Amino acid sequence: MIATYAAAQILRALPRERITRAVGRLCDLPMPQAVTSAVVGIYARAYQVDMAEAVTPDGGFSCFDAFFTRPLRDGARPLCPDEGALVSPADGRIDSFGIIERDGVFRVKGKDYSALDLVGDADDARRYEGGQFGIVYLSPRDYHRVHAPAGGTISLVRSFPGEYFPVNSFGETHVPKLFSVNRRVAICIDTEAHGRVTVVMVAAMIVGRITVSGIDARDVPYGEHRLEPGYAVKRGDEIGMFHLGSTAVLFVEPGKARPWGIQGGPIRMGESLHGADSR
């Protein structure tokens, strides 16, 4: 217990943003092919990355970031055939899910969070009262592109500055309201069947940047971005990517989707969030 407390204090004292930016620049740096191949090979073996499903460029990856944000081969993530199902926006582990209570409060591992802190708008936070939330944690081995859980139009993206604490069990235990204080980007998808679905991409230590489809920027600039015209997406289309990984938080309005049937555990992008029967 003492060692864990000490580790938490050391983490707080570290220059997390500077470390994150430095690692990000290193990952973007083009390297000789032999070096990149060696680094990718070591990483893939250490984290058991399935390279058979990845698209590898002719001549290999130009830098570590190109490997980390690798696209997948066609057909590697088939969508749930149930057209009415919301699908997981990312590969990862279902970290938590449930109902959003009055005043936009939801609980993750015994701790209260506010929808307002994540979606960044009071009206949007109110629209999710009584709705559902789900959290997908992306591990180092996972595919790190994020996709639309439902088809619709993206016309609004909100980007927030924040901390760079690690988003893992250690961070969740020792950092109050971890998802609310870290750097995050909220992507609003307006749909016919499910109302407004918001996917919040939460950054973490060593996550140097977040990019979003429809915004031509190396990292989403802070502030509110209205896309005119809106960016149309189909269910399963790519909407963003983590440059080094983290967590996706999904918000759905009350009465706009069937209850979650998911269980805590691994899930892949495109699988139903309503349980095994519709996968």
Short mmCIF file of N, CA, C and O in Angstrom, two decimals, residues 44 58 69 107 172 188 202 237:
data_model
loop_
_atom_site.label_atom_id
_atom_site.label_comp_id
_atom_site.label_asym_id
_atom_site.label_seq_id
_atom_site.Cartn_x
_atom_site.Cartn_y
_atom_site.Cartn_z
N ALA A 44 5.49 -6.07 -31.30
CA ALA A 44 4.45 -7.03 -31.67
C ALA A 44 4.58 -8.32 -30.87
O ALA A 44 3.57 -8.90 -30.45
N ASP A 58 4.31 -1.59 -48.61
CA ASP A 58 5.48 -2.11 -49.31
C ASP A 58 6.73 -1.45 -48.72
O ASP A 58 6.80 -0.22 -48.61
N THR A 69 -0.85 3.15 -35.83
CA THR A 69 -2.13 3.55 -36.41
C THR A 69 -2.47 2.72 -37.65
O THR A 69 -3.26 3.14 -38.49
N ARG A 107 -21.48 6.11 -12.91
CA ARG A 107 -20.48 5.55 -12.00
C ARG A 107 -19.57 4.57 -12.73
O ARG A 107 -20.03 3.72 -13.49
N GLU A 172 -7.02 4.83 -12.75
CA GLU A 172 -8.40 4.91 -12.29
C GLU A 172 -8.49 4.90 -10.77
O GLU A 172 -9.38 5.51 -10.18
N CYS A 188 -19.62 14.18 -31.98
CA CYS A 188 -21.08 14.06 -31.95
C CYS A 188 -21.58 13.53 -33.29
O CYS A 188 -21.31 14.12 -34.34
N VAL A 202 -10.53 9.64 -25.13
CA VAL A 202 -9.79 10.13 -23.96
C VAL A 202 -8.32 9.78 -24.12
O VAL A 202 -7.96 8.61 -24.26
N ASP A 237 -17.76 3.20 -40.12
CA ASP A 237 -16.77 4.06 -40.78
C ASP A 237 -15.79 4.61 -39.75
O ASP A 237 -16.15 4.90 -38.60
#
